[in-house]
Amino acid sequence: KVYMKKFNYRFILLLIFSFLITSSLNSYAWTVSPVKFELKGEKGKEYTLSFSVLNESQTAQKRFKLVVDDWGLDKRANFIIKGYSSGTLEVKESAVPWLKVTPTQFVVPPGRSRRVRFTVSVPPDVQGDGDYTAGIFVSEENIEKPPKGKRIVFIKQNTLIGVVLYTQIGQEKQNISLTNLLVESAPSEEKGFYNVAVIPVFENMSNVHLRGNIKVLLTPSPDQTLTKEQKTSIDAVEKE
C-alpha cells in the first residue's frame, strides 16, 4: 500500500509537470502568413501589401518587432540575413529603401492576429531590369508574464520569421544552365540495391529568380538484367 501511494503521487506530479511544459510550448506558438510576395512593379508607382501575424497562444499576449533588411543565399543555399550575418552579404538589386512598414512594434492578444501593411515605392529612376529583393523579419520582442494566478513553466526561445519580397521591374530575361552534376552512391542494406544521390548544380544568370522541376530517368546498362523488384523501384523513382 505504501508503494502504491508513492507511485500515485509520482504519477500525478509527472502529469502536472508534463501539462506545464506543454502549456509553456503552446504559449510560444505564432505564425506569419503569407511569407512571400512576388510583385510586378512599374517605375514611379506605389504598392500597398499586407500580411498577418497570428498569436496562437491561448494564455499570453506577445510583443513583436519588425525589421526590414537584405537577405540572400550562400553557396550551400542557406538563408542569410544581412543584419544577422557575421560575413559580408552583397545585394546589388536591393528593394530595402523602397519599403515602409507600419507599425514596426505591436502587441497581439492571445488567440488574435494583427494585420501588418507595408508600402513598396518604386523610384522613377530605377536603373536596370529584373528582380529587386527585400525582407521583412518578424521577431518576438519579449516574453510576456503569465496571467495572474497561473503557474506556467516558460522556456525562452528566439524565433525569427521572414517575409520575402521580389519586385520585378522591366523586362524579364531568363538564362539558367547546369554547371555540374554530382552522383554519389553507396550500397544499400537491401541486397542488390544502391542508394544513389544525384546533386545538380545550376547557375542562374537571369535577372529574375527561377524555379525548376527535375525529372529523373534511370536506364540500366545494355548488359544488365533487372529483377522485377528493381524495375518496380525504378518506376517509383521516376514517378516522383
PDB file of N, CA and C in Angstrom, residues 46 62 69 84 88 94-95 100 115 122 124 128 136 147 149 153 175-177 196-197 199 210 231 235 239:
ATOM      1  N   GLU A  46       3.466  53.123 -56.617  1.00  0.00           N
ATOM      2  CA  GLU A  46       3.448  52.729 -55.211  1.00  0.00           C
ATOM      3  C   GLU A  46       2.457  51.602 -55.007  1.00  0.00           C
ATOM      4  N   LYS A  62       1.673  38.654 -26.881  1.00  0.00           N
ATOM      5  CA  LYS A  62       3.026  38.669 -27.414  1.00  0.00           C
ATOM      6  C   LYS A  62       3.339  40.029 -28.016  1.00  0.00           C
ATOM      7  N   ASP A  69      15.315  44.324 -43.996  1.00  0.00           N
ATOM      8  CA  ASP A  69      16.741  44.080 -44.236  1.00  0.00           C
ATOM      9  C   ASP A  69      16.924  43.301 -45.537  1.00  0.00           C
ATOM     10  N   TYR A  84      22.008  39.968 -39.463  1.00  0.00           N
ATOM     11  CA  TYR A  84      22.259  38.886 -38.510  1.00  0.00           C
ATOM     12  C   TYR A  84      23.446  38.025 -38.936  1.00  0.00           C
ATOM     13  N   THR A  88      29.976  39.026 -45.021  1.00  0.00           N
ATOM     14  CA  THR A  88      29.584  40.127 -45.898  1.00  0.00           C
ATOM     15  C   THR A  88      28.557  39.633 -46.903  1.00  0.00           C
ATOM     16  N   SER A  94      18.712  45.767 -54.440  1.00  0.00           N
ATOM     17  CA  SER A  94      18.006  45.788 -53.159  1.00  0.00           C
ATOM     18  C   SER A  94      16.790  46.701 -53.232  1.00  0.00           C
ATOM     19  N   ALA A  95      15.667  46.203 -52.675  1.00  0.00           N
ATOM     20  CA  ALA A  95      14.443  46.997 -52.592  1.00  0.00           C
ATOM     21  C   ALA A  95      14.200  47.498 -51.167  1.00  0.00           C
ATOM     22  N   LYS A 100       8.324  50.673 -46.650  1.00  0.00           N
ATOM     23  CA  LYS A 100       7.907  51.358 -45.437  1.00  0.00           C
ATOM     24  C   LYS A 100       6.873  50.486 -44.750  1.00  0.00           C
ATOM     25  N   ARG A 115      -2.857  42.467 -38.589  1.00  0.00           N
ATOM     26  CA  ARG A 115      -2.503  42.663 -39.991  1.00  0.00           C
ATOM     27  C   ARG A 115      -1.488  43.803 -40.095  1.00  0.00           C
ATOM     28  N   VAL A 122       8.361  52.326 -55.734  1.00  0.00           N
ATOM     29  CA  VAL A 122       9.396  52.123 -56.751  1.00  0.00           C
ATOM     30  C   VAL A 122       9.853  53.483 -57.270  1.00  0.00           C
ATOM     31  N   PRO A 124      11.239  56.414 -59.660  1.00  0.00           N
ATOM     32  CA  PRO A 124      11.061  56.598 -61.110  1.00  0.00           C
ATOM     33  C   PRO A 124      12.352  56.447 -61.912  1.00  0.00           C
ATOM     34  N   GLY A 128      18.119  49.493 -64.555  1.00  0.00           N
ATOM     35  CA  GLY A 128      18.273  48.057 -64.714  1.00  0.00           C
ATOM     36  C   GLY A 128      16.992  47.302 -64.480  1.00  0.00           C
ATOM     37  N   ILE A 136      11.145  41.433 -44.749  1.00  0.00           N
ATOM     38  CA  ILE A 136      10.606  41.985 -43.511  1.00  0.00           C
ATOM     39  C   ILE A 136      10.677  40.864 -42.478  1.00  0.00           C
ATOM     40  N   PRO A 147      -0.736  35.020 -17.002  1.00  0.00           N
ATOM     41  CA  PRO A 147      -1.824  35.677 -16.283  1.00  0.00           C
ATOM     42  C   PRO A 147      -1.712  35.460 -14.784  1.00  0.00           C
ATOM     43  N   GLY A 149      -2.141  34.405 -11.115  1.00  0.00           N
ATOM     44  CA  GLY A 149      -2.724  33.216 -10.512  1.00  0.00           C
ATOM     45  C   GLY A 149      -2.414  31.927 -11.249  1.00  0.00           C
ATOM     46  N   VAL A 153       5.486  27.069 -16.642  1.00  0.00           N
ATOM     47  CA  VAL A 153       6.926  26.964 -16.843  1.00  0.00           C
ATOM     48  C   VAL A 153       7.251  27.541 -18.213  1.00  0.00           C
ATOM     49  N   ASN A 175      17.916  32.978 -68.098  1.00  0.00           N
ATOM     50  CA  ASN A 175      19.125  32.301 -68.582  1.00  0.00           C
ATOM     51  C   ASN A 175      19.694  31.457 -67.455  1.00  0.00           C
ATOM     52  N   ILE A 176      19.497  30.159 -67.530  1.00  0.00           N
ATOM     53  CA  ILE A 176      19.973  29.249 -66.489  1.00  0.00           C
ATOM     54  C   ILE A 176      20.680  28.061 -67.139  1.00  0.00           C
ATOM     55  N   SER A 177      21.728  27.577 -66.501  1.00  0.00           N
ATOM     56  CA  SER A 177      22.486  26.464 -67.071  1.00  0.00           C
ATOM     57  C   SER A 177      22.899  25.489 -65.982  1.00  0.00           C
ATOM     58  N   VAL A 196      21.558   6.039 -54.231  1.00  0.00           N
ATOM     59  CA  VAL A 196      22.183   6.976 -55.169  1.00  0.00           C
ATOM     60  C   VAL A 196      21.647   8.382 -54.921  1.00  0.00           C
ATOM     61  N   ALA A 197      22.566   9.337 -54.765  1.00  0.00           N
ATOM     62  CA  ALA A 197      22.198  10.745 -54.607  1.00  0.00           C
ATOM     63  C   ALA A 197      22.676  11.511 -55.834  1.00  0.00           C
ATOM     64  N   ILE A 199      23.056  15.178 -57.413  1.00  0.00           N
ATOM     65  CA  ILE A 199      23.099  16.569 -56.963  1.00  0.00           C
ATOM     66  C   ILE A 199      23.402  17.475 -58.159  1.00  0.00           C
ATOM     67  N   LEU A 210      14.267  32.072 -60.447  1.00  0.00           N
ATOM     68  CA  LEU A 210      13.637  30.998 -61.214  1.00  0.00           C
ATOM     69  C   LEU A 210      13.403  29.788 -60.332  1.00  0.00           C
ATOM     70  N   LYS A 231      12.935  -3.195 -61.181  1.00  0.00           N
ATOM     71  CA  LYS A 231      12.119  -2.429 -62.128  1.00  0.00           C
ATOM     72  C   LYS A 231      11.035  -1.648 -61.406  1.00  0.00           C
ATOM     73  N   ASP A 235      10.651   2.489 -61.428  1.00  0.00           N
ATOM     74  CA  ASP A 235       9.377   3.121 -61.829  1.00  0.00           C
ATOM     75  C   ASP A 235       8.883   4.074 -60.743  1.00  0.00           C
ATOM     76  N   LYS A 239       8.354   8.244 -61.137  1.00  0.00           N
ATOM     77  CA  LYS A 239       7.049   8.857 -60.918  1.00  0.00           C
ATOM     78  C   LYS A 239       7.136  10.017 -59.936  1.00  0.00           C
TER      79      LYS A 239
END
